[in-house]
Short mmCIF file of C-alpha atoms and ligand atoms in Angstrom, two decimals:
data_model
loop_
_atom_site.label_atom_id
_atom_site.label_comp_id
_atom_site.label_asym_id
_atom_site.label_seq_id
_atom_site.Cartn_x
_atom_site.Cartn_y
_atom_site.Cartn_z
CA MET V 165 -2.19 -20.99 -62.78
CA GLU V 166 -4.31 -24.02 -62.13
CA TYR V 167 -8.01 -23.55 -61.36
CA PHE V 168 -9.18 -27.08 -60.49
CA ALA V 169 -5.93 -27.84 -58.67
CA ASN V 170 -7.37 -30.71 -56.43
CA ILE V 171 -8.83 -32.38 -59.62
CA GLY V 172 -6.65 -34.67 -61.98
CA LYS V 173 -7.27 -35.87 -65.33
CA ILE V 174 -10.30 -38.28 -65.46
CA LYS V 175 -9.75 -41.68 -66.46
CA TYR V 176 -11.78 -44.75 -67.53
CA GLU V 177 -11.66 -47.08 -64.53
CA GLY V 178 -14.69 -49.05 -65.53
CA ALA V 179 -18.07 -49.72 -63.74
CA GLN V 180 -16.58 -51.44 -60.70
CA SER V 181 -14.39 -48.50 -59.78
CA GLN V 182 -15.63 -46.40 -56.81
CA ASN V 183 -13.46 -43.54 -57.42
CA PRO V 184 -16.11 -40.64 -58.05
CA LEU V 185 -13.80 -38.74 -60.49
CA SER V 186 -13.35 -41.58 -62.84
CA PHE V 187 -15.32 -42.62 -65.90
CA LYS V 188 -17.33 -45.89 -65.47
CA PHE V 189 -18.52 -46.54 -68.94
CA TYR V 190 -16.92 -43.77 -71.23
CA ASN V 191 -13.67 -45.56 -72.54
CA PRO V 192 -12.82 -42.90 -75.17
CA ASP V 193 -10.48 -44.91 -77.32
CA GLU V 194 -12.67 -48.22 -77.26
CA VAL V 195 -14.09 -49.25 -80.70
CA ILE V 196 -17.83 -49.77 -81.10
CA ALA V 197 -19.23 -50.45 -84.46
CA GLY V 198 -16.26 -49.58 -86.30
CA LYS V 199 -15.59 -46.02 -84.42
CA THR V 200 -14.20 -45.07 -81.30
CA MET V 201 -16.62 -43.95 -78.41
CA ARG V 202 -14.85 -40.54 -78.89
CA GLU V 203 -15.63 -40.20 -82.60
CA HIS V 204 -19.23 -41.47 -82.07
CA LEU V 205 -20.16 -38.97 -79.10
CA ARG V 206 -18.20 -35.73 -79.93
CA PHE V 207 -18.77 -34.33 -76.45
CA ALA V 208 -18.82 -30.59 -75.98
CA MET V 209 -18.74 -28.41 -73.05
CA ALA V 210 -21.41 -25.46 -72.94
CA TYR V 211 -19.50 -22.27 -71.78
CA TRP V 212 -22.31 -20.55 -70.60
CA HIS V 213 -23.46 -23.05 -67.94
CA THR V 214 -20.21 -24.61 -67.17
CA MET V 215 -18.07 -21.39 -66.98
CA CYS V 216 -20.50 -18.57 -66.45
CA ALA V 217 -23.78 -19.45 -64.72
CA GLU V 218 -23.53 -19.06 -60.78
CA GLY V 219 -27.04 -20.74 -60.08
CA THR V 220 -28.88 -17.62 -59.66
CA ASP V 221 -32.83 -18.16 -59.89
CA MET V 222 -35.84 -15.63 -59.44
CA PHE V 223 -35.67 -16.55 -55.72
CA GLY V 224 -32.10 -16.13 -54.91
CA VAL V 225 -28.42 -15.18 -55.74
CA GLY V 226 -25.72 -17.32 -57.15
CA THR V 227 -24.29 -20.28 -54.92
CA ALA V 228 -21.46 -21.15 -57.02
CA ASP V 229 -18.26 -19.05 -57.26
CA LYS V 230 -17.24 -18.30 -60.93
CA SER V 231 -15.09 -15.43 -60.47
CA TYR V 232 -11.69 -17.28 -61.23
CA GLY V 233 -10.02 -14.86 -59.03
CA ALA V 234 -10.48 -11.98 -61.29
CA ALA V 235 -10.56 -8.21 -60.35
CA ASP V 236 -12.34 -6.88 -63.57
CA PRO V 237 -14.50 -8.19 -66.24
CA MET V 238 -11.94 -8.60 -69.04
CA GLU V 239 -9.64 -10.24 -66.66
CA LEU V 240 -12.51 -12.56 -65.70
CA ALA V 241 -12.88 -13.29 -69.31
CA ARG V 242 -9.20 -14.21 -69.86
CA ASN V 243 -9.10 -16.29 -66.67
CA LYS V 244 -12.32 -18.15 -67.62
CA ALA V 245 -10.92 -18.98 -70.99
CA TYR V 246 -7.71 -20.61 -69.21
CA ALA V 247 -10.16 -22.48 -66.85
CA ALA V 248 -12.37 -23.64 -69.47
CA PHE V 249 -9.32 -25.32 -71.49
CA GLU V 250 -7.97 -26.99 -68.12
CA LEU V 251 -11.53 -28.28 -67.45
CA MET V 252 -11.89 -29.61 -71.03
CA GLU V 253 -8.33 -31.24 -70.79
CA LYS V 254 -9.06 -32.80 -67.41
CA LEU V 255 -12.54 -34.20 -68.45
CA ASP V 256 -11.18 -35.29 -71.80
CA ILE V 257 -13.78 -33.40 -73.68
CA ASP V 258 -12.61 -32.46 -77.31
CA TYR V 259 -15.22 -29.68 -78.09
CA PHE V 260 -16.84 -26.51 -76.67
CA CYS V 261 -19.79 -24.16 -77.68
CA PHE V 262 -20.40 -20.51 -76.83
CA HIS V 263 -22.38 -17.38 -77.30
CA ASP V 264 -20.40 -14.22 -77.99
CA ARG V 265 -21.50 -12.95 -74.63
CA ASP V 266 -20.24 -15.94 -72.70
CA ILE V 267 -16.64 -15.32 -73.60
CA ALA V 268 -16.45 -11.62 -73.39
CA PRO V 269 -18.68 -8.98 -71.56
CA GLU V 270 -20.55 -6.40 -73.42
CA ALA V 271 -19.12 -2.78 -73.37
CA ALA V 272 -20.74 0.44 -73.74
CA THR V 273 -20.73 0.50 -77.64
CA LEU V 274 -20.81 -2.11 -80.27
CA ALA V 275 -17.50 -1.35 -81.38
CA GLU V 276 -15.81 -1.67 -78.14
CA THR V 277 -17.65 -4.95 -77.17
CA ASN V 278 -16.20 -6.44 -80.74
CA ALA V 279 -12.88 -5.11 -79.68
CA ARG V 280 -13.21 -7.37 -76.50
CA LEU V 281 -14.44 -10.15 -78.46
CA ASP V 282 -11.43 -9.88 -80.82
CA GLU V 283 -9.08 -10.06 -77.92
CA ILE V 284 -10.51 -13.16 -76.24
CA THR V 285 -10.96 -14.93 -79.56
CA ALA V 286 -7.32 -14.72 -80.06
CA LEU V 287 -6.67 -15.85 -76.64
CA ILE V 288 -8.96 -18.89 -77.23
CA LYS V 289 -7.39 -19.57 -80.64
CA GLU V 290 -4.13 -19.84 -78.82
CA LEU V 291 -5.41 -22.32 -76.25
CA MET V 292 -7.10 -24.22 -79.04
CA ASP V 293 -3.85 -24.56 -80.92
CA LYS V 294 -1.89 -25.73 -77.72
CA THR V 295 -4.56 -28.26 -76.59
CA GLY V 296 -6.21 -29.47 -79.76
CA LYS V 297 -9.51 -28.57 -78.57
CA LYS V 298 -11.97 -27.50 -81.00
CA LEU V 299 -15.21 -25.38 -81.50
CA LEU V 300 -18.55 -27.49 -82.17
CA TRP V 301 -20.38 -24.20 -82.76
CA GLY V 302 -20.75 -20.65 -81.97
CA THR V 303 -23.78 -18.57 -81.56
CA ALA V 304 -25.08 -14.92 -80.75
CA ASN V 305 -26.74 -14.10 -77.51
CA CYS V 306 -29.61 -11.92 -78.90
CA PHE V 307 -31.79 -12.32 -75.87
CA GLY V 308 -30.01 -11.21 -72.69
CA ASN V 309 -29.51 -7.57 -73.30
CA LYS V 310 -32.72 -5.47 -72.49
CA ARG V 311 -32.71 -4.18 -76.22
CA TYR V 312 -34.05 -7.40 -77.00
CA MET V 313 -37.09 -7.37 -74.79
CA HIS V 314 -39.52 -7.66 -77.88
CA GLY V 315 -37.07 -10.06 -79.87
CA ALA V 316 -33.99 -9.62 -82.27
CA GLY V 317 -34.82 -10.51 -85.77
CA THR V 318 -38.38 -10.51 -84.81
CA SER V 319 -38.30 -7.37 -82.95
CA PRO V 320 -41.26 -4.66 -84.10
CA ASN V 321 -38.18 -2.24 -83.98
CA ALA V 322 -35.93 -2.22 -87.16
CA ASP V 323 -33.08 -0.64 -85.14
CA VAL V 324 -32.98 -3.54 -83.05
CA PHE V 325 -33.18 -5.86 -85.91
CA ALA V 326 -30.12 -4.02 -87.47
CA PHE V 327 -28.11 -4.20 -84.27
CA ALA V 328 -28.98 -8.09 -84.05
CA ALA V 329 -27.44 -8.37 -87.58
CA ALA V 330 -24.38 -6.67 -86.67
CA GLN V 331 -23.97 -8.90 -83.72
CA ILE V 332 -24.64 -12.30 -85.68
CA LYS V 333 -22.24 -10.96 -88.33
CA LYS V 334 -19.40 -10.71 -85.68
CA ALA V 335 -20.36 -13.96 -84.09
CA ILE V 336 -20.20 -15.74 -87.49
CA GLU V 337 -16.71 -14.14 -88.01
CA ILE V 338 -15.38 -15.38 -84.69
CA THR V 339 -16.86 -18.87 -85.36
CA VAL V 340 -15.05 -19.06 -88.55
CA ALA V 341 -11.77 -17.70 -87.09
CA LEU V 342 -11.96 -20.40 -84.54
CA GLY V 343 -12.72 -23.03 -87.26
CA GLY V 344 -15.98 -23.89 -85.83
CA ASP V 345 -18.11 -26.89 -87.21
CA GLY V 346 -21.34 -25.10 -86.87
CA TYR V 347 -23.24 -22.17 -86.00
CA VAL V 348 -26.50 -21.97 -84.10
CA PHE V 349 -29.87 -20.18 -84.27
CA TRP V 350 -31.62 -20.81 -81.13
CA GLY V 351 -34.84 -18.46 -80.96
CA GLY V 352 -34.09 -16.65 -77.84
CA ARG V 353 -36.88 -14.19 -77.42
CA GLU V 354 -38.16 -14.68 -81.22
CA GLY V 355 -41.74 -15.37 -80.23
CA TYR V 356 -44.76 -13.46 -78.65
CA GLU V 357 -46.43 -12.94 -75.44
CA THR V 358 -49.83 -11.87 -77.03
CA LEU V 359 -51.22 -11.65 -80.59
CA LEU V 360 -52.97 -8.47 -79.59
CA ASN V 361 -49.82 -6.69 -80.40
CA THR V 362 -47.91 -8.91 -82.91
CA ASN V 363 -47.74 -9.07 -86.49
CA MET V 364 -46.75 -12.55 -86.75
CA ALA V 365 -46.28 -12.77 -90.53
CA LEU V 366 -43.97 -9.70 -90.60
CA GLU V 367 -42.04 -11.29 -87.72
CA GLN V 368 -41.52 -14.54 -89.35
CA ASP V 369 -40.76 -12.86 -92.69
CA ASN V 370 -37.83 -10.78 -91.07
CA MET V 371 -36.50 -13.76 -89.23
CA ALA V 372 -36.18 -15.66 -92.50
CA ARG V 373 -34.59 -12.54 -94.00
CA LEU V 374 -31.99 -12.48 -91.45
CA MET V 375 -31.19 -16.02 -91.68
CA ARG V 376 -30.69 -15.74 -95.38
CA MET V 377 -28.47 -12.75 -94.99
CA ALA V 378 -26.45 -14.82 -92.32
CA VAL V 379 -25.95 -17.83 -94.34
CA ASP V 380 -24.83 -15.85 -97.56
CA TYR V 381 -22.48 -13.71 -95.52
CA ALA V 382 -21.08 -16.59 -93.76
CA ARG V 383 -20.53 -18.68 -96.75
CA SER V 384 -18.90 -15.52 -98.55
CA ILE V 385 -16.28 -15.47 -95.79
CA GLY V 386 -15.54 -19.13 -95.99
CA PHE V 387 -17.77 -20.91 -93.44
CA THR V 388 -18.11 -24.63 -94.63
CA GLY V 389 -19.77 -26.06 -91.51
CA ASP V 390 -23.35 -26.43 -90.74
CA PHE V 391 -26.36 -23.99 -89.64
CA TYR V 392 -28.60 -25.25 -87.26
CA ILE V 393 -31.97 -24.10 -85.65
CA GLU V 394 -32.40 -25.28 -82.21
CA PRO V 395 -36.25 -25.59 -81.73
CA LYS V 396 -37.96 -24.78 -78.18
CA PRO V 397 -41.81 -24.35 -77.85
CA LYS V 398 -41.74 -21.75 -74.95
CA GLU V 399 -39.64 -19.73 -72.37
CA PRO V 400 -38.54 -17.13 -72.46
CA THR V 401 -41.75 -16.13 -74.80
CA LYS V 402 -45.02 -17.64 -74.14
CA HIS V 403 -44.73 -18.98 -77.77
CA GLN V 404 -41.48 -19.27 -79.46
CA TYR V 405 -41.71 -19.59 -83.28
CA ASP V 406 -39.18 -22.35 -83.47
CA PHE V 407 -41.55 -24.66 -81.48
CA ASP V 408 -40.51 -28.09 -82.73
CA THR V 409 -38.66 -29.75 -85.28
CA ALA V 410 -41.83 -30.05 -87.55
CA THR V 411 -42.63 -26.34 -87.20
CA VAL V 412 -39.07 -25.42 -88.06
CA LEU V 413 -39.23 -27.59 -91.12
CA ALA V 414 -42.49 -25.79 -92.35
CA PHE V 415 -40.68 -22.47 -91.66
CA LEU V 416 -37.55 -23.65 -93.43
CA ARG V 417 -39.34 -24.70 -96.55
CA LYS V 418 -41.76 -21.65 -96.78
CA TYR V 419 -38.72 -19.46 -97.14
CA GLY V 420 -36.42 -21.53 -99.11
CA LEU V 421 -33.84 -22.16 -96.39
CA ASP V 422 -34.22 -25.95 -95.95
CA LYS V 423 -30.88 -26.76 -97.85
CA ASP V 424 -29.18 -24.37 -95.47
CA PHE V 425 -30.06 -25.65 -92.08
CA LYS V 426 -30.16 -28.61 -89.96
CA MET V 427 -31.45 -29.25 -86.57
CA ASN V 428 -29.87 -28.77 -83.14
CA ILE V 429 -32.16 -31.08 -80.82
CA GLU V 430 -32.09 -30.40 -77.28
CA ALA V 431 -33.71 -32.93 -75.04
CA ASN V 432 -35.45 -30.61 -72.61
CA HIS V 433 -36.64 -28.66 -75.27
CA ALA V 434 -38.44 -31.84 -76.95
CA THR V 435 -40.15 -32.67 -73.58
CA LEU V 436 -41.26 -28.90 -73.27
CA ALA V 437 -43.06 -29.49 -76.87
CA ALA V 438 -44.63 -32.66 -75.22
CA HIS V 439 -42.47 -34.87 -77.55
CA THR V 440 -39.94 -37.33 -76.45
CA PHE V 441 -36.26 -36.85 -77.27
CA GLN V 442 -36.45 -39.62 -79.75
CA HIS V 443 -39.31 -38.15 -81.38
CA GLU V 444 -37.61 -34.99 -82.32
CA LEU V 445 -34.45 -36.86 -83.62
CA ARG V 446 -36.77 -39.13 -85.46
CA VAL V 447 -38.54 -36.29 -87.46
CA ALA V 448 -35.08 -34.66 -88.06
CA ARG V 449 -33.56 -37.99 -89.30
CA ASP V 450 -36.63 -38.80 -91.56
CA ASN V 451 -36.34 -35.30 -93.24
CA GLY V 452 -32.61 -35.35 -93.57
CA VAL V 453 -32.09 -32.61 -91.10
CA PHE V 454 -30.32 -34.28 -88.21
CA GLY V 455 -27.36 -32.06 -87.12
CA SER V 456 -26.39 -31.86 -83.73
CA ILE V 457 -27.70 -32.47 -79.92
CA ASP V 458 -27.88 -30.31 -76.93
CA ALA V 459 -27.49 -33.08 -74.30
CA ASN V 460 -29.42 -32.44 -71.13
CA GLN V 461 -32.73 -33.69 -69.58
CA GLY V 462 -35.82 -32.14 -68.07
CA ASP V 463 -37.89 -32.99 -65.02
CA MET V 464 -41.25 -34.58 -66.14
CA LEU V 465 -42.98 -33.11 -63.19
CA LEU V 466 -41.66 -29.49 -64.07
CA GLY V 467 -42.84 -27.37 -66.82
CA TRP V 468 -39.86 -25.46 -67.41
CA ASP V 469 -36.38 -25.98 -68.95
CA THR V 470 -34.45 -27.45 -66.12
CA ASP V 471 -31.52 -28.28 -68.19
CA GLN V 472 -30.21 -31.12 -65.90
CA PHE V 473 -27.29 -33.19 -66.79
CA PRO V 474 -28.49 -36.42 -68.78
CA THR V 475 -28.38 -39.48 -66.57
CA ASN V 476 -31.45 -41.50 -67.77
CA VAL V 477 -29.96 -44.48 -70.01
CA TYR V 478 -33.28 -45.31 -71.44
CA ASP V 479 -33.28 -41.85 -73.15
CA THR V 480 -29.68 -41.76 -74.02
CA ALA V 481 -30.01 -45.22 -75.59
CA LEU V 482 -32.95 -44.27 -77.63
CA CYS V 483 -31.18 -41.07 -78.59
CA MET V 484 -27.83 -42.94 -79.82
CA TYR V 485 -30.04 -45.49 -81.64
CA GLU V 486 -31.41 -42.56 -83.87
CA VAL V 487 -27.82 -41.08 -84.15
CA ILE V 488 -26.35 -44.14 -85.47
CA LYS V 489 -29.35 -44.70 -87.74
CA ALA V 490 -28.74 -41.15 -88.97
CA GLY V 491 -25.36 -42.02 -89.89
CA GLY V 492 -23.77 -40.81 -86.92
CA PHE V 493 -22.63 -37.20 -86.44
CA THR V 494 -20.85 -35.39 -88.96
CA ASN V 495 -20.34 -31.82 -87.98
CA GLY V 496 -22.54 -32.11 -84.72
CA GLY V 497 -22.04 -33.73 -81.46
CA LEU V 498 -23.25 -33.83 -77.87
CA ASN V 499 -23.17 -30.61 -76.31
CA PHE V 500 -23.92 -30.55 -72.49
CA ASP V 501 -26.29 -27.61 -72.37
CA ALA V 502 -26.82 -28.34 -68.87
CA LYS V 503 -26.31 -27.09 -65.28
CA THR V 504 -25.51 -28.60 -62.07
CA ARG V 505 -28.64 -28.04 -59.60
CA ARG V 506 -28.18 -25.09 -57.46
CA GLY V 507 -27.55 -27.11 -54.37
CA SER V 508 -24.43 -28.86 -56.18
CA ASN V 509 -22.38 -25.67 -56.03
CA THR V 510 -18.59 -26.82 -55.96
CA ALA V 511 -15.98 -27.04 -58.79
CA GLU V 512 -16.08 -30.81 -57.95
CA ASP V 513 -19.92 -31.02 -58.77
CA ILE V 514 -19.09 -29.64 -62.48
CA PHE V 515 -16.72 -32.66 -62.81
CA LEU V 516 -19.20 -35.05 -61.47
CA ALA V 517 -22.05 -33.89 -63.51
CA HIS V 518 -20.10 -34.13 -66.77
CA ILE V 519 -18.86 -37.45 -65.85
CA ALA V 520 -22.21 -38.66 -65.19
CA GLY V 521 -23.42 -37.16 -68.37
CA MET V 522 -20.48 -38.64 -70.46
CA ASP V 523 -21.21 -42.19 -68.79
CA ALA V 524 -24.93 -41.91 -69.46
CA PHE V 525 -24.21 -41.39 -73.01
CA ALA V 526 -21.38 -44.10 -73.21
CA LEU V 527 -24.15 -46.43 -71.75
CA GLY V 528 -26.49 -45.31 -74.41
CA LEU V 529 -24.24 -45.88 -77.22
CA ARG V 530 -23.59 -49.36 -75.94
CA VAL V 531 -26.98 -50.15 -75.54
CA ALA V 532 -28.02 -48.69 -78.96
CA ASP V 533 -25.18 -50.70 -80.64
CA LYS V 534 -26.64 -53.90 -78.84
CA MET V 535 -30.18 -53.08 -80.03
CA ILE V 536 -29.03 -52.87 -83.64
CA ARG V 537 -26.73 -55.85 -83.48
CA ASP V 538 -29.56 -57.91 -81.80
CA GLY V 539 -31.73 -57.10 -84.52
CA ARG V 540 -35.24 -58.05 -83.01
CA ILE V 541 -36.66 -54.34 -82.95
CA ASP V 542 -35.45 -53.70 -86.37
CA LYS V 543 -36.91 -56.83 -87.60
CA PHE V 544 -40.33 -56.56 -85.94
CA VAL V 545 -40.69 -53.09 -87.54
CA SER V 546 -39.97 -54.06 -91.02
CA GLU V 547 -42.20 -57.18 -90.58
CA ARG V 548 -44.96 -55.06 -89.40
CA TYR V 549 -44.95 -52.98 -92.75
CA ALA V 550 -44.37 -56.03 -94.81
CA SER V 551 -47.93 -55.81 -96.52
CA TYR V 552 -46.30 -52.69 -98.54
CA GLU V 553 -43.84 -54.99 -100.16
CA SER V 554 -46.00 -56.84 -102.52
CA GLY V 555 -49.61 -56.80 -103.83
CA ILE V 556 -51.84 -53.92 -103.15
CA GLY V 557 -49.36 -52.44 -100.66
CA LYS V 558 -46.58 -52.21 -103.39
CA LYS V 559 -48.88 -50.48 -105.67
CA ILE V 560 -49.64 -47.87 -103.13
CA VAL V 561 -46.03 -47.19 -102.24
CA ASP V 562 -45.09 -47.08 -106.15
CA GLY V 563 -48.04 -44.46 -106.81
CA THR V 564 -49.38 -46.81 -109.30
CA VAL V 565 -52.95 -47.12 -107.79
CA THR V 566 -55.96 -45.02 -108.24
CA MET V 567 -58.91 -44.50 -105.69
CA GLU V 568 -61.10 -46.57 -108.13
CA GLU V 569 -58.74 -49.57 -107.81
CA LEU V 570 -58.40 -49.20 -104.15
CA GLU V 571 -62.41 -49.02 -103.84
CA ALA V 572 -62.50 -52.15 -106.03
CA TYR V 573 -60.17 -54.07 -103.95
CA ALA V 574 -61.87 -53.06 -100.72
CA LEU V 575 -65.33 -54.10 -102.06
CA ALA V 576 -63.82 -57.53 -103.08
CA MET V 577 -62.39 -57.92 -99.51
CA GLY V 578 -65.72 -56.91 -97.79
CA ASP V 579 -63.86 -56.08 -94.71
CA VAL V 580 -60.22 -56.42 -93.23
CA THR V 581 -59.95 -59.78 -91.74
CA THR V 582 -56.24 -59.58 -90.38
CA ASN V 583 -54.43 -57.05 -88.17
CA THR V 584 -51.50 -58.33 -86.19
CA SER V 585 -50.62 -57.12 -82.82
CA GLY V 586 -48.17 -54.07 -82.36
CA ARG V 587 -46.52 -55.93 -79.31
CA GLN V 588 -45.33 -52.85 -77.49
CA GLU V 589 -44.79 -54.71 -74.14
CA TYR V 590 -42.90 -57.35 -75.78
CA LEU V 591 -40.65 -54.87 -77.43
CA GLU V 592 -40.29 -52.67 -74.03
CA ASN V 593 -39.05 -56.04 -72.47
CA ILE V 594 -36.54 -56.73 -75.34
CA MET V 595 -35.25 -53.28 -74.67
CA ASN V 596 -34.92 -54.07 -71.13
CA ALA V 597 -33.34 -57.59 -71.62
CA ILE V 598 -30.87 -55.84 -73.93
CA MET V 599 -30.13 -52.84 -71.23
CA PHE V 600 -29.75 -55.25 -68.12
CA GLY V 601 -29.09 -58.97 -69.72
C1 XUL F 961 -31.79 -22.22 -74.16
C2 XUL F 961 -30.84 -22.81 -74.90
C3 XUL F 961 -29.62 -22.09 -75.47
C4 XUL F 961 -29.17 -22.49 -76.88
C5 XUL F 961 -28.01 -21.54 -77.31
O1 XUL F 961 -32.78 -22.94 -73.64
O2 XUL F 961 -30.82 -24.07 -74.98
O3 XUL F 961 -28.56 -22.02 -74.61
O4 XUL F 961 -28.56 -23.91 -76.62
O5 XUL F 961 -28.56 -20.24 -77.41
CO1 CO F 962 -29.70 -25.51 -76.23
#
C-alpha cells in the first residue's frame, strides 16, 4: 500500500524550477569540497514529528491525519513504519531518528511494551535492509508518561529511576539491533520547577550514575557509535539541568563522562538559551565534543521551542561553516527535529517542509564552502590575533611568562598605543557578498 500516492520521488531540478515538489539547491550527488552533498549533510527524518505528531497544542486538537488507515494501535505502529520508509525513499533521506515510544505504543506492563517494541523493531529492520536506510540515533522517551512527572534519572522516587533505567536499557538494545550510529540523551523532565522541593546535588549525581551505567551496558553489548547529550535550557521544566553546551561540559567533566559523550546541538534550544546556533556549535567544536545536530529554527519573537523547519540561510551557512571546520560529521547528521505549522496540515506540507529544510542546508553548505575558499574571514580572524605569534604574545601562549615580567613589560610600555578595529560591519558585508554575489 502507498501512503503518499500522489507524490513521486523528489528530484533536484535547480533554482529555476517552479515545481514545488523538487529540490532547488540540494543535489545529493554533487561534490563540494571533496564530498557529495549527501555525505556532507547526512539528513535524518525525526519519527516523532513527521510520523506521529498531529498538531495538537494546548488550545486545540490535532489538525493533521496521522492514522495511516489503521484500526488499532499496533496496526498503526506497523503502518507508520511502512509510511516512514516510503517518505524517506521519496524524499531521498538516508537516515531516521526515533524515541522508543514513537515506533510502538506503551502497553499495560513493561514486559508487554518491550514485546511490542521487538515486533516493530523486526519490521523496521526488514524495511532498512530492503531500502538501505539507516538509523542515525535512537533514544528513550522518559518524559511523556505520567510516571515521569518529577523526572526520570533525576526523579526523587527510586522506583521511577529503576523504571527509566529499564526503559533506556531496552532503547539501547533496539538501537544496537538496528545498527544505530548514535544514542541520545535529551533531558526530558530532568530539571526542576522550584528549589524549595529539590535536592539538586543528588538529582545530578543520579543522572550521572544512570549515564555511566547506560554507557557501560551499551559498550558491553557491542555499541560502537556515539553517545550524545542534547542541551536545552527550559521546557518542559522551568530549569533543565542540560542548560547549554558549556553547562553540559561541566557536568560531564565533574562525573568523568567527558570521554563518552558528544553534543547533539539543536538550533531552537540554542536560541532558548539566549545563544546563537553558531555559538553552541563553536563551544562544542572548541571542546572536541561536536557530534550531531537537530536541524530546526525558532521564532525570535516567541520564547518557546517552536521547532520550525529551518529556512534561514544565514543560520544554516554559519552552521555548516562550523560543521566543516569541525571536520564534518562522523556518526552525526542533520536530524529534522521540526514540525510543520499547525495550519500546514496536509501530507504534502510534510514533503514541502522537508524540501525547504534540505534546500536551506544545501544552500548553507554551498555558502560555507565559499566562505572558506574565499578566505577573507578566516584571514581576518587570524591576523586579529597575530600579536600572539611573536614577542610577548608568544611567551603568553607558550606559558613562559610571569606576572612580574608582564608588569615590567607594561611599565615599559606606559600605555597601550595600538588597537585595531574589529571591522564587524565589513565582515558582515563580506558574508552578504559571498551569499548573493
Ligand atoms: C525536545 C527535543 C527532543 C529530542 C529527543 O525539545 O528536541 O525531541 O530531540 O528526545
Ligand atoms: Co531535539
